Coordinates of C-alpha atoms in Angstrom, one line a residue:
Chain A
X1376 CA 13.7 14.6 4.3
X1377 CA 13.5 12.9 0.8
X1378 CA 10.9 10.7 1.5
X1379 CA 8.2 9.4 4.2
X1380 CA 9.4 9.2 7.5
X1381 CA 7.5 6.7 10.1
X1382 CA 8.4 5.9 13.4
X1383 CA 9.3 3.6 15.3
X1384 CA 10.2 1.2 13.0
X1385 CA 9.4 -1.8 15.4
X1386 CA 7.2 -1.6 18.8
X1387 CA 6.0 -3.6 20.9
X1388 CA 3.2 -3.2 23.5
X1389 CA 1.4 -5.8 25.8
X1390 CA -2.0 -6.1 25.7
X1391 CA -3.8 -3.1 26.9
X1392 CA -1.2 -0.8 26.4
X1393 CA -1.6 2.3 24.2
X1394 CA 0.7 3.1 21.7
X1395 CA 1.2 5.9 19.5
X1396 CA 2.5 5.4 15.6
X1397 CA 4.2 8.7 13.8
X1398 CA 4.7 9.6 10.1
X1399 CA 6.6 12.7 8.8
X1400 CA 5.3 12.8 4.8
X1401 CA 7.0 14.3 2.2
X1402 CA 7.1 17.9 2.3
X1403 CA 4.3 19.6 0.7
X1404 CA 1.9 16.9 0.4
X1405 CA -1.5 17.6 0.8
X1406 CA -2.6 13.7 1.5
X1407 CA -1.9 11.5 3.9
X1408 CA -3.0 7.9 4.3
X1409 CA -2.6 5.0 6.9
X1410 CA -2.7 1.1 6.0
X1411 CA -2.8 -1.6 8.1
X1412 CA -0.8 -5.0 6.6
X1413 CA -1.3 -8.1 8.4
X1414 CA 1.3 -11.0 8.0
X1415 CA 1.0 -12.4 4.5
X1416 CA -1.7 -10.0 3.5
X1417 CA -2.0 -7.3 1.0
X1418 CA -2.6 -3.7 3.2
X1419 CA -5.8 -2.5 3.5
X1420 CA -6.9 1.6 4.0
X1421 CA -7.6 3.0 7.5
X1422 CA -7.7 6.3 6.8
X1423 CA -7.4 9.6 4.6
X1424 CA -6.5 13.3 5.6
X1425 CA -6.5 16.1 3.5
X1426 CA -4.4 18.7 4.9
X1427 CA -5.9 18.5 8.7
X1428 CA -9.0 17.2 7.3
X1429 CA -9.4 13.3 8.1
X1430 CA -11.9 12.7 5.1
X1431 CA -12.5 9.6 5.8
X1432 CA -11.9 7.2 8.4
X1433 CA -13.9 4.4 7.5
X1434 CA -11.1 1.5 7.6
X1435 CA -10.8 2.4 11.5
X1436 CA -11.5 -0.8 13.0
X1437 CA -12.9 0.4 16.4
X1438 CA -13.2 3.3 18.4
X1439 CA -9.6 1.9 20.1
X1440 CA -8.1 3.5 16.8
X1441 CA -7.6 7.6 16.2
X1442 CA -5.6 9.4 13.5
X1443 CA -4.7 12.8 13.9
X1444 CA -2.9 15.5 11.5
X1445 CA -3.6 19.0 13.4
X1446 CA -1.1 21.3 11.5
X1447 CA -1.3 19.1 7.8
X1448 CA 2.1 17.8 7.7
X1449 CA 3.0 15.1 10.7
X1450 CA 0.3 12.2 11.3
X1451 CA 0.0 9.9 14.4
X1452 CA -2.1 6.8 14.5
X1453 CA -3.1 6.2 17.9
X1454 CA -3.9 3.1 19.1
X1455 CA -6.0 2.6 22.7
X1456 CA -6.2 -0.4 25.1
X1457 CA -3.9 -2.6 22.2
X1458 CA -5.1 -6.2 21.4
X1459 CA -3.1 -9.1 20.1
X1460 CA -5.2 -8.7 17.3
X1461 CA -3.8 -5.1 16.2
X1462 CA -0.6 -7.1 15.5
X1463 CA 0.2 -5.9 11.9
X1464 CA 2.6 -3.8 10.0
X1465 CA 1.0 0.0 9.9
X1466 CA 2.2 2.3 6.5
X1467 CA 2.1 5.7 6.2
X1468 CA 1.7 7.2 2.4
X1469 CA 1.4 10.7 1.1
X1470 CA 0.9 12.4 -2.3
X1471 CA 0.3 15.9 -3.8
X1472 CA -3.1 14.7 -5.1
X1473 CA -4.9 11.9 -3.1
X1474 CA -5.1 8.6 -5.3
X1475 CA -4.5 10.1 -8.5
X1476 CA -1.3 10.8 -8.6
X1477 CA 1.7 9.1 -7.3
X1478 CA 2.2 7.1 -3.9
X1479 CA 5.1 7.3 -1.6
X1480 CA 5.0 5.1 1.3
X1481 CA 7.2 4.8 4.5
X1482 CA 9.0 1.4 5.8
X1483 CA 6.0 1.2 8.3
X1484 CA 5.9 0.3 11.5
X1485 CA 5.6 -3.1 12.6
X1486 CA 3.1 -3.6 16.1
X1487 CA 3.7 -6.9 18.0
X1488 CA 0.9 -7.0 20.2
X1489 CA 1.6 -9.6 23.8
Chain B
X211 CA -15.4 -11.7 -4.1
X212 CA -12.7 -9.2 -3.7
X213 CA -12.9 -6.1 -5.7
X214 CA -9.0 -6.3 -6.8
X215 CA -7.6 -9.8 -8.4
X216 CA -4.3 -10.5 -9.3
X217 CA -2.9 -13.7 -10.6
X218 CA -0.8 -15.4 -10.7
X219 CA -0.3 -15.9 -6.8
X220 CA 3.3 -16.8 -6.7
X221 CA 5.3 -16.7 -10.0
X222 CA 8.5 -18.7 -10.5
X223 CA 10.8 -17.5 -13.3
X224 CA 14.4 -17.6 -15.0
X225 CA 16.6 -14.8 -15.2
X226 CA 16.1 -13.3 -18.3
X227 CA 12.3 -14.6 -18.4
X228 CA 9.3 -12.3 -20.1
X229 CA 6.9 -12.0 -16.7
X230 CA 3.7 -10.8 -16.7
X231 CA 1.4 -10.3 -13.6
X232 CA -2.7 -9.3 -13.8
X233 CA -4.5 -7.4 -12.0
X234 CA -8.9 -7.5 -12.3
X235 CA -11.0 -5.0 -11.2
X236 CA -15.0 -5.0 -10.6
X237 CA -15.9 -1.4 -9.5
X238 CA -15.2 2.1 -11.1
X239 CA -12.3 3.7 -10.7
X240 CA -9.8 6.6 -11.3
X241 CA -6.8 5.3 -11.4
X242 CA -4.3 1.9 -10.9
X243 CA -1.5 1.4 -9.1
X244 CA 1.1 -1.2 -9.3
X245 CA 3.4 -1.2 -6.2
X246 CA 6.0 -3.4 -5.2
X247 CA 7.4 -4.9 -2.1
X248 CA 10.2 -6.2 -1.3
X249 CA 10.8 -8.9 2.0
X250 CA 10.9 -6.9 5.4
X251 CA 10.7 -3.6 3.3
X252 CA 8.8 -0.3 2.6
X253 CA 6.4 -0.2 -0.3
X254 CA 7.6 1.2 -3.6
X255 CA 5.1 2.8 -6.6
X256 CA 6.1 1.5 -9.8
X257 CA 3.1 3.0 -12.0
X258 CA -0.1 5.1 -11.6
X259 CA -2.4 4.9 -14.4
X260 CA -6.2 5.7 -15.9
X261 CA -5.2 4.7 -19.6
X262 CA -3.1 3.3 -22.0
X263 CA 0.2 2.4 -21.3
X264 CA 3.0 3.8 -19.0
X265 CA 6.9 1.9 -19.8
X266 CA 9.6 2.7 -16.7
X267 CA 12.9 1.2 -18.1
X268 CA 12.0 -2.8 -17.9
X269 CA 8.6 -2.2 -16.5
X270 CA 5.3 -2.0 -19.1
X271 CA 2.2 -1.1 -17.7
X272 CA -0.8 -1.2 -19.7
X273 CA -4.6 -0.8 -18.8
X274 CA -8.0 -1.7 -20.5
X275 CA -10.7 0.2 -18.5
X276 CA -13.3 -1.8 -20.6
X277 CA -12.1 -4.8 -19.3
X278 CA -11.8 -3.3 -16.0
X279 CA -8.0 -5.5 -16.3
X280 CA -4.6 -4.3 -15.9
X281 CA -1.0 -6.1 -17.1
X282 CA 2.6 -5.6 -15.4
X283 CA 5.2 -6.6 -17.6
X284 CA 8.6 -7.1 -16.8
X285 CA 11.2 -7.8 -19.5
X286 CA 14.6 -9.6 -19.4
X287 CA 13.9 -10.8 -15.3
X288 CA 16.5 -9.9 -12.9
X289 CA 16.9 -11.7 -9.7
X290 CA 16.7 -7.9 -8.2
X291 CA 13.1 -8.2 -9.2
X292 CA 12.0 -10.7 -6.9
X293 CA 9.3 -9.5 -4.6
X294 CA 5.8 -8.9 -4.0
X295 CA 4.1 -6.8 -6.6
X296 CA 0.6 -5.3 -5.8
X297 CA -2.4 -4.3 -7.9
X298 CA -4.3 -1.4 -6.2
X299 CA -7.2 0.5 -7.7
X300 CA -8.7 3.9 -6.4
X301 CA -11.1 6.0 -6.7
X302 CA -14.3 3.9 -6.8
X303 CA -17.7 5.9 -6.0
X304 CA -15.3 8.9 -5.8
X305 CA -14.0 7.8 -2.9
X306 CA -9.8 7.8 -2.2
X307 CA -9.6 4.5 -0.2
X308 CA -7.1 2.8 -2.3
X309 CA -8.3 -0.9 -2.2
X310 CA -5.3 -3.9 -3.0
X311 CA -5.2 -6.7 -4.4
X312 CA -3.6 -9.6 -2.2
X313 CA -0.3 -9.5 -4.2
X314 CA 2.2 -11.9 -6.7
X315 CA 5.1 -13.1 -5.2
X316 CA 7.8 -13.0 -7.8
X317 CA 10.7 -14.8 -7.6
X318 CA 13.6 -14.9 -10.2
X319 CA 16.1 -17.4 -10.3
X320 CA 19.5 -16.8 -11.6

Protein backbone atom coordinates (compact mmCIF):
# COMPACT_ATOMS: atom_id res chain seq x y z
CA UNK A 1 0.00 0.00 0.00
CA UNK A 2 0.93 3.76 -0.25
CA UNK A 3 1.34 4.35 3.16
CA UNK A 4 1.30 2.75 6.89
CA UNK A 5 -1.28 0.36 7.50
CA UNK A 6 -2.44 -0.33 11.23
CA UNK A 7 -5.09 -2.43 12.38
CA UNK A 8 -7.83 -2.40 13.86
CA UNK A 9 -8.61 0.96 13.77
CA UNK A 10 -10.74 0.80 17.14
CA UNK A 11 -10.72 -2.25 19.75
CA UNK A 12 -11.95 -2.78 22.62
CA UNK A 13 -11.01 -5.32 25.32
CA UNK A 14 -12.17 -5.73 29.04
CA UNK A 15 -9.84 -5.87 31.61
CA UNK A 16 -7.54 -8.75 31.47
CA UNK A 17 -8.03 -9.51 28.04
CA UNK A 18 -5.09 -9.68 25.61
CA UNK A 19 -5.10 -7.98 22.61
CA UNK A 20 -2.90 -7.93 19.73
CA UNK A 21 -2.25 -4.37 17.58
CA UNK A 22 -0.87 -4.77 13.80
CA UNK A 23 0.97 -2.43 11.44
CA UNK A 24 1.86 -3.06 7.80
CA UNK A 25 4.84 -0.05 7.10
CA UNK A 26 5.60 1.19 4.01
CA UNK A 27 7.33 -1.07 1.78
CA UNK A 28 11.01 -1.11 2.11
CA UNK A 29 11.45 0.56 5.34
CA UNK A 30 13.99 -0.48 7.42
CA UNK A 31 12.40 1.22 10.82
CA UNK A 32 9.64 0.74 12.52
CA UNK A 33 8.39 2.45 15.70
CA UNK A 34 5.39 2.24 18.13
CA UNK A 35 3.82 5.25 20.21
CA UNK A 36 1.53 5.27 22.76
CA UNK A 37 -0.95 8.73 22.78
CA UNK A 38 -3.10 9.11 25.72
CA UNK A 39 -6.18 11.45 25.55
CA UNK A 40 -5.05 14.97 25.21
CA UNK A 41 -1.33 14.10 25.31
CA UNK A 42 1.48 14.43 22.93
CA UNK A 43 2.66 10.41 21.96
CA UNK A 44 5.42 9.14 23.62
CA UNK A 45 8.04 6.15 22.06
CA UNK A 46 7.60 2.49 23.01
CA UNK A 47 9.65 1.05 20.88
CA UNK A 48 12.24 0.76 17.83
CA UNK A 49 12.98 -2.18 15.31
CA UNK A 50 15.44 -2.20 12.81
CA UNK A 51 14.67 -4.62 10.35
CA UNK A 52 13.75 -7.65 12.92
CA UNK A 53 16.01 -6.08 15.41
CA UNK A 54 13.89 -4.42 18.33
CA UNK A 55 16.76 -1.94 19.23
CA UNK A 56 15.25 -0.59 21.84
CA UNK A 57 12.34 -1.21 23.90
CA UNK A 58 12.74 1.06 26.62
CA UNK A 59 9.23 3.01 26.41
CA UNK A 60 7.59 -0.61 27.23
CA UNK A 61 5.71 0.11 30.19
CA UNK A 62 5.70 -3.48 31.74
CA UNK A 63 6.48 -6.83 30.99
CA UNK A 64 2.40 -6.99 29.88
CA UNK A 65 3.73 -5.22 26.65
CA UNK A 66 5.81 -7.15 23.60
CA UNK A 67 6.54 -5.89 20.06
CA UNK A 68 7.48 -8.27 17.52
CA UNK A 69 8.74 -7.73 13.71
CA UNK A 70 10.13 -11.44 12.79
CA UNK A 71 10.50 -11.14 8.91
CA UNK A 72 11.30 -6.94 9.04
CA UNK A 73 8.25 -5.69 7.36
CA UNK A 74 4.76 -6.37 9.53
CA UNK A 75 4.88 -5.29 13.41
CA UNK A 76 2.40 -6.44 16.17
CA UNK A 77 2.32 -4.82 19.56
CA UNK A 78 1.06 -7.22 21.91
CA UNK A 79 -0.63 -6.37 24.83
CA UNK A 80 -1.06 -9.09 27.91
CA UNK A 81 -3.63 -9.20 30.83
CA UNK A 82 -5.02 -5.35 29.50
CA UNK A 83 -5.59 -2.66 32.19
CA UNK A 84 -7.89 0.33 32.09
CA UNK A 85 -4.88 2.11 32.15
CA UNK A 86 -3.54 0.88 28.65
CA UNK A 87 -6.47 2.98 27.35
CA UNK A 88 -4.66 5.11 24.66
CA UNK A 89 -4.33 5.61 20.97
CA UNK A 90 -1.21 3.26 19.84
CA UNK A 91 0.79 4.66 16.25
CA UNK A 92 2.77 2.79 14.14
CA UNK A 93 5.58 4.83 12.03
CA UNK A 94 8.27 3.77 9.66
CA UNK A 95 11.08 5.33 7.72
CA UNK A 96 14.05 4.33 5.46
CA UNK A 97 16.47 5.78 8.03
CA UNK A 98 15.37 5.77 11.74
CA UNK A 99 14.88 9.48 13.06
CA UNK A 100 16.73 11.13 10.56
CA UNK A 101 14.94 11.05 7.81
CA UNK A 102 11.28 11.39 7.21
CA UNK A 103 8.27 9.88 9.41
CA UNK A 104 5.13 8.30 8.11
CA UNK A 105 2.71 7.29 10.59
CA UNK A 106 -0.54 5.17 10.44
CA UNK A 107 -4.15 6.41 11.80
CA UNK A 108 -3.41 4.29 14.92
CA UNK A 109 -5.30 2.22 16.81
CA UNK A 110 -7.31 3.43 19.46
CA UNK A 111 -7.50 0.72 22.83
CA UNK A 112 -10.60 1.25 25.11
CA UNK A 113 -9.75 -0.66 28.05
CA UNK A 114 -13.30 -1.89 30.44
CA UNK B 1 11.09 19.86 32.99
CA UNK B 2 10.27 18.24 29.82
CA UNK B 3 13.03 17.97 27.28
CA UNK B 4 10.65 19.26 24.26
CA UNK B 5 8.66 22.79 24.82
CA UNK B 6 6.32 24.29 22.55
CA UNK B 7 4.39 27.34 23.05
CA UNK B 8 2.03 28.66 22.56
CA UNK B 9 -0.48 25.94 24.00
CA UNK B 10 -3.55 26.73 22.01
CA UNK B 11 -3.29 29.50 19.28
CA UNK B 12 -6.40 31.40 18.11
CA UNK B 13 -6.03 33.16 14.69
CA UNK B 14 -7.81 34.88 11.57
CA UNK B 15 -7.87 33.50 8.31
CA UNK B 16 -5.19 34.99 6.60
CA UNK B 17 -3.17 35.53 9.97
CA UNK B 18 1.03 35.20 10.01
CA UNK B 19 1.22 32.07 12.88
CA UNK B 20 4.14 31.06 14.35
CA UNK B 21 4.50 28.05 16.81
CA UNK B 22 8.01 27.25 19.00
CA UNK B 23 9.39 24.54 19.79
CA UNK B 24 12.62 24.41 22.83
CA UNK B 25 14.87 21.77 23.24
CA UNK B 26 17.40 20.96 26.18
CA UNK B 27 19.40 17.75 25.07
CA UNK B 28 21.49 17.03 21.86
CA UNK B 29 20.02 15.99 18.99
CA UNK B 30 19.99 14.93 15.30
CA UNK B 31 17.27 16.10 13.91
CA UNK B 32 13.56 17.96 14.45
CA UNK B 33 10.37 17.15 13.45
CA UNK B 34 7.31 19.09 13.14
CA UNK B 35 4.16 16.94 12.70
CA UNK B 36 0.77 17.71 12.54
CA UNK B 37 -2.45 16.27 13.72
CA UNK B 38 -5.52 16.71 12.86
CA UNK B 39 -8.93 15.83 15.35
CA UNK B 40 -9.65 11.91 15.36
CA UNK B 41 -6.76 11.60 12.66
CA UNK B 42 -3.41 9.93 11.74
CA UNK B 43 -0.20 11.94 12.28
CA UNK B 44 1.22 13.77 9.32
CA UNK B 45 5.29 14.95 8.98
CA UNK B 46 5.41 18.36 7.79
CA UNK B 47 9.40 18.89 8.16
CA UNK B 48 12.53 17.02 9.29
CA UNK B 49 15.38 19.10 9.93
CA UNK B 50 19.20 19.45 11.57
CA UNK B 51 19.81 23.12 10.03
CA UNK B 52 18.71 26.00 8.48
CA UNK B 53 15.62 26.39 7.07
CA UNK B 54 13.20 23.94 5.08
CA UNK B 55 9.89 26.13 3.16
CA UNK B 56 6.90 23.44 2.07
CA UNK B 57 4.41 25.74 0.09
CA UNK B 58 2.92 28.00 3.23
CA UNK B 59 4.99 26.17 5.79
CA UNK B 60 8.65 27.81 6.94
CA UNK B 61 10.62 25.81 9.13
CA UNK B 62 13.70 27.15 10.54
CA UNK B 63 16.13 25.86 13.28
CA UNK B 64 18.98 27.43 15.52
CA UNK B 65 20.90 24.45 17.05
CA UNK B 66 22.66 27.02 19.23
CA UNK B 67 19.64 27.95 20.78
CA UNK B 68 18.58 24.49 20.87
CA UNK B 69 14.96 26.35 19.46
CA UNK B 70 12.92 25.68 16.52
CA UNK B 71 10.04 28.06 14.58
CA UNK B 72 6.93 26.76 12.45
CA UNK B 73 5.66 29.39 10.36
CA UNK B 74 2.54 29.35 8.60
CA UNK B 75 1.70 32.16 6.25
CA UNK B 76 -1.73 33.49 4.96
CA UNK B 77 -3.74 30.92 7.71
CA UNK B 78 -6.35 28.72 6.29
CA UNK B 79 -9.06 27.35 8.27
CA UNK B 80 -7.67 23.79 6.69
CA UNK B 81 -4.81 24.49 9.03
CA UNK B 82 -6.48 24.09 12.18
CA UNK B 83 -5.01 21.24 14.25
CA UNK B 84 -2.51 20.12 16.55
CA UNK B 85 1.05 20.72 15.48
CA UNK B 86 3.92 18.85 17.32
CA UNK B 87 7.59 19.57 17.96
CA UNK B 88 9.54 16.29 18.23
CA UNK B 89 13.38 16.09 18.54
CA UNK B 90 15.53 12.86 18.03
CA UNK B 91 18.44 11.53 18.36
CA UNK B 92 19.68 12.65 21.77
CA UNK B 93 22.71 10.40 23.24
CA UNK B 94 22.48 8.65 19.86
CA UNK B 95 19.61 7.14 20.70
CA UNK B 96 16.29 7.03 18.00
CA UNK B 97 13.49 7.48 20.64
CA UNK B 98 11.83 10.39 19.16
CA UNK B 99 10.74 12.47 22.21
CA UNK B 100 7.49 15.22 21.65
CA UNK B 101 6.63 17.98 22.70
CA UNK B 102 2.94 18.17 24.25
CA UNK B 103 1.59 20.00 21.05
CA UNK B 104 -0.18 23.65 19.82
CA UNK B 105 -3.63 23.47 19.12
CA UNK B 106 -4.19 25.72 16.21
CA UNK B 107 -7.32 27.00 15.27
CA UNK B 108 -8.13 29.32 12.32
CA UNK B 109 -11.20 31.17 12.06
CA UNK B 110 -12.61 32.18 8.83
Amino acid sequence: GAGVSQSPRYKVAKRGQDVALRCDPISGHVSLFWYQQALGQGPEFLTYFQNEAQLDKSGLPSDRFFAERPEGSVSTLKIQRTQKEDSAVYLCASSSAGTVSPLHFGNGTRLTVT
Amino acid sequence: KNEVEQSPQNLTAQEGEFITINCSYSVGISALHWLQQHPGGGIVSLFMLSSGKKKHGRLIATINIQEKHSSLHITASHPRDSAVYICAVSGGGGSEKLVFGKGTKLTVNP
